[in-house]
GROMACS .gro file of C-alpha atoms in nm:
model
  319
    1UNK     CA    1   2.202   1.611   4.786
    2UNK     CA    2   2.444   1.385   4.670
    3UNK     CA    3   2.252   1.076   4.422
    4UNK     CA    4   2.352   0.738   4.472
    5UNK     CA    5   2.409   0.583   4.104
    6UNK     CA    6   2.483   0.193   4.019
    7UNK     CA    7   2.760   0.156   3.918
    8UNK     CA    8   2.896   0.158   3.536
    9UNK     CA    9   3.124  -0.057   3.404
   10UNK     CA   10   3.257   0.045   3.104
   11UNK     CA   11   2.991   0.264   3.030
   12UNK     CA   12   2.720  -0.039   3.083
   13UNK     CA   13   2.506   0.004   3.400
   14UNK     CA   14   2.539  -0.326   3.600
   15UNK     CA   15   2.218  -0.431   3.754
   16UNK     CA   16   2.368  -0.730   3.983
   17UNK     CA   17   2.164  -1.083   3.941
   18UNK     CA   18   1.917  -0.895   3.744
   19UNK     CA   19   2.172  -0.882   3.426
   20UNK     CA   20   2.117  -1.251   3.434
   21UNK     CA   21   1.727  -1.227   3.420
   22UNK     CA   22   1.817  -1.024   3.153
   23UNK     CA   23   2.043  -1.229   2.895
   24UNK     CA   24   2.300  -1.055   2.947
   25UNK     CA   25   2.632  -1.144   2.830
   26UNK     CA   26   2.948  -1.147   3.073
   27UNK     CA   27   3.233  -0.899   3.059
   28UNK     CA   28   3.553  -1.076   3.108
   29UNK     CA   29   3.758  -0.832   3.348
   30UNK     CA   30   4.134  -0.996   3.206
   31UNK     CA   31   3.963  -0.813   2.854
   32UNK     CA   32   4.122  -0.506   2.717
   33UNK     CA   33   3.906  -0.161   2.712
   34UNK     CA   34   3.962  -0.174   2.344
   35UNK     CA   35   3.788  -0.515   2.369
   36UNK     CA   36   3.524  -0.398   2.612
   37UNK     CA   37   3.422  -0.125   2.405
   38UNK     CA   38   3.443  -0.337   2.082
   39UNK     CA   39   3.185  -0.592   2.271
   40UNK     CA   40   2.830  -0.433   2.187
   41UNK     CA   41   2.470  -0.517   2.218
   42UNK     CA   42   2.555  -0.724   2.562
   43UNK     CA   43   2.140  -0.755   2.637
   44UNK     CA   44   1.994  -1.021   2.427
   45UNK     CA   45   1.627  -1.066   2.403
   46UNK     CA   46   1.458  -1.396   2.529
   47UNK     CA   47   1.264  -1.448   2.266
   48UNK     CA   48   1.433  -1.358   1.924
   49UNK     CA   49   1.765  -1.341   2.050
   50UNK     CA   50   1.867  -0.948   1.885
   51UNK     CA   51   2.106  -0.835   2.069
   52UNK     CA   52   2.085  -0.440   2.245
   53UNK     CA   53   2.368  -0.203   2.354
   54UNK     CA   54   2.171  -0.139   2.697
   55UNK     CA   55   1.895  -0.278   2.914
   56UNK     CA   56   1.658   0.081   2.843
   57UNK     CA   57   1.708  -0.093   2.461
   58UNK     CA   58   1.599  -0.390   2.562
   59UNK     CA   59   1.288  -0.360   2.743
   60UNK     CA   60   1.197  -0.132   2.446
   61UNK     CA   61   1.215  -0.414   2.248
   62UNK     CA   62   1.058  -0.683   2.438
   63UNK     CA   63   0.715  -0.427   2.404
   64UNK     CA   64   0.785  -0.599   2.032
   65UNK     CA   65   0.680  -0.931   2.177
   66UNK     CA   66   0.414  -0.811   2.379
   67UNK     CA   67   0.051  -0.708   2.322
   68UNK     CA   68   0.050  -0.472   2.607
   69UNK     CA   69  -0.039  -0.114   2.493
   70UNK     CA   70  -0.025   0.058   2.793
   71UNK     CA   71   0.010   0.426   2.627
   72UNK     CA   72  -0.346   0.571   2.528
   73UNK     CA   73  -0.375   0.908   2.347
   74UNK     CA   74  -0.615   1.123   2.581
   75UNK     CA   75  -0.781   1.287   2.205
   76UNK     CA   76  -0.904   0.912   2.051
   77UNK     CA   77  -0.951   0.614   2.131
   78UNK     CA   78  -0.572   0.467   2.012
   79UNK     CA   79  -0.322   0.315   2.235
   80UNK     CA   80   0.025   0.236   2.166
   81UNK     CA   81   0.325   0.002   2.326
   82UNK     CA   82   0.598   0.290   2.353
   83UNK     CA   83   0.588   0.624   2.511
   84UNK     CA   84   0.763   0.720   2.172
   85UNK     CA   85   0.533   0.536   1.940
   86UNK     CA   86   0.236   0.780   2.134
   87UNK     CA   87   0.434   1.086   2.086
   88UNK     CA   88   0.416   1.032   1.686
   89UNK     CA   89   0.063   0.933   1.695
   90UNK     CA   90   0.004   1.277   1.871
   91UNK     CA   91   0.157   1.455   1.537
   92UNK     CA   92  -0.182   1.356   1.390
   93UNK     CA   93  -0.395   1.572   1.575
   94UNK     CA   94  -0.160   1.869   1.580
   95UNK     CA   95  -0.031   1.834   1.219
   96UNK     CA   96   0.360   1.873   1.328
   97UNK     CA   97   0.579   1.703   1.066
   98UNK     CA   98   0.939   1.802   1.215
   99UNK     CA   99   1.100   1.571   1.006
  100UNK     CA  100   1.197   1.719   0.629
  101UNK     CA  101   1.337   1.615   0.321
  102UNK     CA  102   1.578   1.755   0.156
  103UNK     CA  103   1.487   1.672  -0.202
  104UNK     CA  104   1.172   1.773  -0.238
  105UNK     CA  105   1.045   1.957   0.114
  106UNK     CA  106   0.760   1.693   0.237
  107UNK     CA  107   0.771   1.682   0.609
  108UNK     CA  108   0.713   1.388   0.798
  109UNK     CA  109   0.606   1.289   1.122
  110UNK     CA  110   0.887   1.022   1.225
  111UNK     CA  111   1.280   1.055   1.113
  112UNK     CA  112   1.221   0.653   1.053
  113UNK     CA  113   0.945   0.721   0.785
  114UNK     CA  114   1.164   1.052   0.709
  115UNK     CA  115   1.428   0.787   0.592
  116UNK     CA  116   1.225   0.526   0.403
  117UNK     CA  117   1.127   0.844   0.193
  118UNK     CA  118   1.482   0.949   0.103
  119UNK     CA  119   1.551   0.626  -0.021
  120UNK     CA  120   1.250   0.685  -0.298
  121UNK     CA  121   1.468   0.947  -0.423
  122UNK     CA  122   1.879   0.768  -0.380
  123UNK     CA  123   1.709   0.454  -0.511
  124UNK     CA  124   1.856   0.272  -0.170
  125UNK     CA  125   1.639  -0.081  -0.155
  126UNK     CA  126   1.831  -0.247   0.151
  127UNK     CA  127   1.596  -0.482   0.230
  128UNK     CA  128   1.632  -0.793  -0.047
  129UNK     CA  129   1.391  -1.072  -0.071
  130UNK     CA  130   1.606  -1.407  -0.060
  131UNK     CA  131   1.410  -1.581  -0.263
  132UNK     CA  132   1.335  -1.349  -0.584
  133UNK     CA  133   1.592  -1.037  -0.506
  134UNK     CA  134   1.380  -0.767  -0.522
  135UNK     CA  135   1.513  -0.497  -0.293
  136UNK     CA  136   1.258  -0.255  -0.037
  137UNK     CA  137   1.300   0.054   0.139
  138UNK     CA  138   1.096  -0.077   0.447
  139UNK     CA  139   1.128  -0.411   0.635
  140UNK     CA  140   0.801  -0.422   0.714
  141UNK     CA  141   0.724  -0.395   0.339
  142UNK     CA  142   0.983  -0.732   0.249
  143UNK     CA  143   0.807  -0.930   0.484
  144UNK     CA  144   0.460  -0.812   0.303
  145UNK     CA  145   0.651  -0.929   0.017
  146UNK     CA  146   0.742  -1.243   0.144
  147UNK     CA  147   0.395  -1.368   0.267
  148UNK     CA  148   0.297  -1.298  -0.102
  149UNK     CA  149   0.602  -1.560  -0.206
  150UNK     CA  150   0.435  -1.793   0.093
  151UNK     CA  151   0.073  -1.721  -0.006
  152UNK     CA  152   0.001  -1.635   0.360
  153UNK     CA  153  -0.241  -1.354   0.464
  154UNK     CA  154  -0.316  -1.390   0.811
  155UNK     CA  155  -0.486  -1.094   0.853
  156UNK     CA  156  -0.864  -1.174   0.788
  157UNK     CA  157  -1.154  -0.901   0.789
  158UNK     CA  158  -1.410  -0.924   1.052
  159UNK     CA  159  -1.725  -0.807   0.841
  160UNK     CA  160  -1.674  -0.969   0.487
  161UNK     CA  161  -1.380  -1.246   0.587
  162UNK     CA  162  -1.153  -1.142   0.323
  163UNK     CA  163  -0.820  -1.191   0.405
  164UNK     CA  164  -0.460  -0.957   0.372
  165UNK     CA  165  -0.112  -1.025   0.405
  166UNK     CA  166  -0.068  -0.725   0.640
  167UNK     CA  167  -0.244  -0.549   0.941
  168UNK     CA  168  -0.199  -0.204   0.682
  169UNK     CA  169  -0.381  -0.336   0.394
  170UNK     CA  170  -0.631  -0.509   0.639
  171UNK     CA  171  -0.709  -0.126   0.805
  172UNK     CA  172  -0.708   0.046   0.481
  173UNK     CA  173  -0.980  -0.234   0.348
  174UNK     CA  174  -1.163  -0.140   0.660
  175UNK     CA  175  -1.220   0.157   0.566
  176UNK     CA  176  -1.426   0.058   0.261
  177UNK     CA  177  -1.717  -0.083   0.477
  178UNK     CA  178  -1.715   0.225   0.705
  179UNK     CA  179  -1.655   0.520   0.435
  180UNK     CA  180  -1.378   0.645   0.668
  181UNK     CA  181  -1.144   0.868   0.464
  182UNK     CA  182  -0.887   0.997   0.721
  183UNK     CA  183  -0.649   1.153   0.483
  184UNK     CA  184  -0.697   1.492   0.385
  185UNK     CA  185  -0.542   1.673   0.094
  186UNK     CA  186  -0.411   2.014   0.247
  187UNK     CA  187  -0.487   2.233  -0.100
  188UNK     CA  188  -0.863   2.157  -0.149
  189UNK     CA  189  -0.995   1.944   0.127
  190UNK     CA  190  -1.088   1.601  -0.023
  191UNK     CA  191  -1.050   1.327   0.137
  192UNK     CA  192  -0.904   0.993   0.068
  193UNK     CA  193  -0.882   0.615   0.266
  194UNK     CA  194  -0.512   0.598   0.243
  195UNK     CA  195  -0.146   0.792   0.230
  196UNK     CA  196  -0.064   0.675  -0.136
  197UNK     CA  197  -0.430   0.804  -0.251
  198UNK     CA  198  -0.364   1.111  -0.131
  199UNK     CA  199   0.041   1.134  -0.210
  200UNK     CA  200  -0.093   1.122  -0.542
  201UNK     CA  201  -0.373   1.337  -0.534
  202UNK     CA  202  -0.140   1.659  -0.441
  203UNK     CA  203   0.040   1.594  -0.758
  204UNK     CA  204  -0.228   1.722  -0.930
  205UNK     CA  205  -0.178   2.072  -0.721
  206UNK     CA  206   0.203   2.012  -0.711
  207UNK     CA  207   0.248   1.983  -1.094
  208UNK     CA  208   0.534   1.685  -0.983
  209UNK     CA  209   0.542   1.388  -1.212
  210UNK     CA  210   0.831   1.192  -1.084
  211UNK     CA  211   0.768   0.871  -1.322
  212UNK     CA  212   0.934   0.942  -1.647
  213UNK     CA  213   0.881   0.739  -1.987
  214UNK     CA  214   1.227   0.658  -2.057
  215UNK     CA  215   1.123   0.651  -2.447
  216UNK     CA  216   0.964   0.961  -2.493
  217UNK     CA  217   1.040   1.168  -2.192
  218UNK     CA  218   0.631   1.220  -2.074
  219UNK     CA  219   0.586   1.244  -1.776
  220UNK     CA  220   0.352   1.076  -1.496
  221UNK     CA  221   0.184   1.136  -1.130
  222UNK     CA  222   0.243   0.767  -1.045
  223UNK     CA  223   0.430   0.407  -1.149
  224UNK     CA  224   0.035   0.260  -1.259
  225UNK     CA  225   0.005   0.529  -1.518
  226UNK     CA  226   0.346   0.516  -1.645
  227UNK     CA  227   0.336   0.118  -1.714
  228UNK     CA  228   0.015   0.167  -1.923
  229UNK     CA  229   0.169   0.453  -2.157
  230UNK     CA  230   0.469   0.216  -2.201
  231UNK     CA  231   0.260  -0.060  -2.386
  232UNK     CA  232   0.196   0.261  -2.626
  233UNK     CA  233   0.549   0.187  -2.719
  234UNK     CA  234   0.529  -0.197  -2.710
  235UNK     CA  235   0.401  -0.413  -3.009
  236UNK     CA  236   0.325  -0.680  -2.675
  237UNK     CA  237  -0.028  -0.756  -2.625
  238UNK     CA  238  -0.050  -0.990  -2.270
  239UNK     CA  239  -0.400  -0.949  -2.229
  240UNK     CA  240  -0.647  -1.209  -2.404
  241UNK     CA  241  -1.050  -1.199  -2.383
  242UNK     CA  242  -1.141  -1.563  -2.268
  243UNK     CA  243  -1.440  -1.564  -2.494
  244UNK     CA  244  -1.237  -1.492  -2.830
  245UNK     CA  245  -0.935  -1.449  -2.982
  246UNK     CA  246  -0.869  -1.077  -2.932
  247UNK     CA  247  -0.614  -0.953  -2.737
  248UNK     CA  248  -0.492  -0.599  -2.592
  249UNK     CA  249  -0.215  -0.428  -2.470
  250UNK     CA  250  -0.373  -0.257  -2.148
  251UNK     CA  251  -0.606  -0.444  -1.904
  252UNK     CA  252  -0.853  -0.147  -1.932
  253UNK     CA  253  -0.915  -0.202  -2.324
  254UNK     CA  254  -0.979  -0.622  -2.265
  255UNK     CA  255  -1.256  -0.492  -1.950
  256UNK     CA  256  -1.382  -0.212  -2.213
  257UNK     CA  257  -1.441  -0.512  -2.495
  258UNK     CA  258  -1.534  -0.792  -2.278
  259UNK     CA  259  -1.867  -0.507  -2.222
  260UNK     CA  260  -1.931  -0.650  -2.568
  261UNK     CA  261  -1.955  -0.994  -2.495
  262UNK     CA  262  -2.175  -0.872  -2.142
  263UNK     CA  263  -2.409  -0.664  -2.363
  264UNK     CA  264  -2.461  -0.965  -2.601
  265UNK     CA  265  -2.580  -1.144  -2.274
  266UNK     CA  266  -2.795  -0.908  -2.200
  267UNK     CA  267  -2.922  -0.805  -2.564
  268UNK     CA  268  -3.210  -0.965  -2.748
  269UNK     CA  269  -3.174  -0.920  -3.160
  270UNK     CA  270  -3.423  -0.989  -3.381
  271UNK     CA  271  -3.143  -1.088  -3.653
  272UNK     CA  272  -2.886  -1.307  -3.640
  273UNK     CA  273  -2.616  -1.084  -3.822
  274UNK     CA  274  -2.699  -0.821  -3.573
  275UNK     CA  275  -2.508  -1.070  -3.321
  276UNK     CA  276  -2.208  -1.042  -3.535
  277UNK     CA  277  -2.216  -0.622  -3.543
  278UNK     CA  278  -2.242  -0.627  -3.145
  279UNK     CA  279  -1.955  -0.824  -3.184
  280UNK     CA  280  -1.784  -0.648  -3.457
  281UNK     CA  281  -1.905  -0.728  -3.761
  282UNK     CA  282  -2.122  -0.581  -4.069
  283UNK     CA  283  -2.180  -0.201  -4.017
  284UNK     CA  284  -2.437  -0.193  -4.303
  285UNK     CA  285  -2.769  -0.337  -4.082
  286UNK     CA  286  -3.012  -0.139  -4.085
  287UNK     CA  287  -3.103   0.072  -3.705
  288UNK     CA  288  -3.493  -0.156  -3.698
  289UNK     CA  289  -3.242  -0.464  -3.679
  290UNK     CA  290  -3.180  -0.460  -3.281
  291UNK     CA  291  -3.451  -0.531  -3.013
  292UNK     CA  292  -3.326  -0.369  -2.683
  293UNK     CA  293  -3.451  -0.579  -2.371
  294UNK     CA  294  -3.391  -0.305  -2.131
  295UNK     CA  295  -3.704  -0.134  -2.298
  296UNK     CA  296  -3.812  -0.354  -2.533
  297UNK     CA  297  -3.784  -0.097  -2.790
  298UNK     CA  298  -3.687  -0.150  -3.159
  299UNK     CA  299  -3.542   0.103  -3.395
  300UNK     CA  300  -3.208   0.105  -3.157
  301UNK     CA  301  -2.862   0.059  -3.325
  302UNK     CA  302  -2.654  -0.246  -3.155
  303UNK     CA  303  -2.392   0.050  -2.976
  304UNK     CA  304  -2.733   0.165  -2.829
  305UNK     CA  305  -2.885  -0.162  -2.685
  306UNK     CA  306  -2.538  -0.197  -2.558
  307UNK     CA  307  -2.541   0.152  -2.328
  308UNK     CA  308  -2.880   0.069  -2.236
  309UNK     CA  309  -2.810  -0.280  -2.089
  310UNK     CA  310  -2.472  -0.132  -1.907
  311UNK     CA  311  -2.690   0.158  -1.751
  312UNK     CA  312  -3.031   0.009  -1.725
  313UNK     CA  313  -3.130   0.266  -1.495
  314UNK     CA  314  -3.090   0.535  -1.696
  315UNK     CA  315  -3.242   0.396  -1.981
  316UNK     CA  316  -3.566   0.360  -1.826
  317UNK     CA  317  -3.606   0.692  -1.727
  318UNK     CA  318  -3.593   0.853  -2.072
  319UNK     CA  319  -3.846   0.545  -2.208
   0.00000   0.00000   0.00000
């Protein structure tokens, strides 16, 4: 049986006075075919006004717009705008990751995630903030970026009110009120709240330590642990305690000294000069000097009030 088809004109389907509903933009027939075919994305969307090379293009789009999610996986509760969008989602249950890269072998579910990976590797950032220049391998990560710039973070939590600047960080915060750990490492089983947590975690089966200290060639599992061992190399100090005038080169050593200045809170001493050995003075007072008020026990060194007041519970048990 022979199919009636509408008819193409230069390879566009024409859909009569519905190209009009559609935005979409005229052919002149006095044009060239080198013209014609020159003459792409002829559908324009209504609302944002990106242009498409066919109308199957553009109502994929317009779902964009929309908060219709008319696509529901039948193994969870999730639904989804796109029958495509579904089809990914399904790779989590069955574990498929077709899509492979050819640097270092991690499969992913989408070739669009496949190729923000790559760029991790060819150093590709083609998506530049206008206002500070910083590059991205993701749009969706630049326009994170750019709510930072605006301070915007429209995405508020419903149980604390805390607010994100995306619907990503918002789940993954989520997650800390309901323990949900979705991600699970493939070697040993634990279980993590989000993809980085666990893209670093298999490092430590992997062996891989991409970050490299450009000074001394160690090197690391991720960029956080990489910036601290460079201040090993730096004379630069940028972190200041707010209660003297000490100052560090790693935010871990100012939160491991201001415990000093917590403990002295915290810590009753009998005397005086004990106060300046909490803080780092004399080391010549003798142990009877320092009155702990977690057990009200004397005889204690300074260093031992201290532990006591940060881990009052355990203190009390061995009273």
């Amino acid at each position: 049986i022979k199919k009636n088809h509408p008819k193409e004109d230069s390879g566009i389907v024409d859909f009569g006075e519905a190209g009009a509903e559609n935005n979409v933009l005229p052919v002149s027939e006095t044009e060239s075919s080198s013209a014609k075919k020159t003459r792409k994305n002829r559908y324009i969307c209504s609302q944002c006004g990106k242009g498409h090379k066919c109308s199957y293009e553009l109502r994929r789009h317009e779902t964009v717009h929309s908060e219709v999610k008319p696509f529901h996986c039948d193994q969870c509760e999730k639904r989804y705008k796109t029958k495509v969008a579904l089809k990914q989602h399904h790779r989590v249950h069955t574990g498929e990751r077709p899509y492979v890269c050819s640097h270092c072998g991690r499969g992913f579910r989408s070739a669009g995630t496949l190729q923000s990976h790559v760029r991790t590797h060819n150093g590709e950032r083609p998506f530049v903030c206008s206002i500070c220049g910083k590059g991205f391998i993701q749009h969706q990560i630049l326009i994170g970026h750019l709510r930072w710039h605006r301070g915007e973070k429209p995405f508020l939590c419903t149980v604390c009110g805390k607010s994100f600047r995306t619907s990503g960080a918002l789940l993954v915060h989520s997650r800390t009120h309901t323990d949900e750990r979705p991600k699970s490492c493939e070697h040993c089983g634990k279980r993590f709240r989000r993809c980085y947590g666990l893209t670093i975690h298999r490092r430590i089966h992997t062996g891989e330590r991409p970050y490299t200290c450009s000074q001394c060639g160690k090197g690391f599992r991720n960029l956080c642990d990489l910036r601290r061992h460079e201040s090993v190399h730096s004379e630069a100090r940028p972190f200041h305690c707010d209660q003297c005038e000490k100052r560090y080169k790693t935010k871990g050593c100012l939160k491991q000294h201001q415990k000093v200045h917590q403990a002295n809170q915290h810590t009753q001493v009998s005397n005086p000069t004990a106060v300046n050995f909490v803080g780092g003075g004399s080391n010549n007072l003798k142990v009877s000097q320092c009155i702990c008020r977690v057990t009200q026990a004397s005889g204690h060194t300074p260093a031992h009030c201290v532990t006591n007041v940060l881990h009052p519970a355990a203190a009390l048990k061995n009273t």
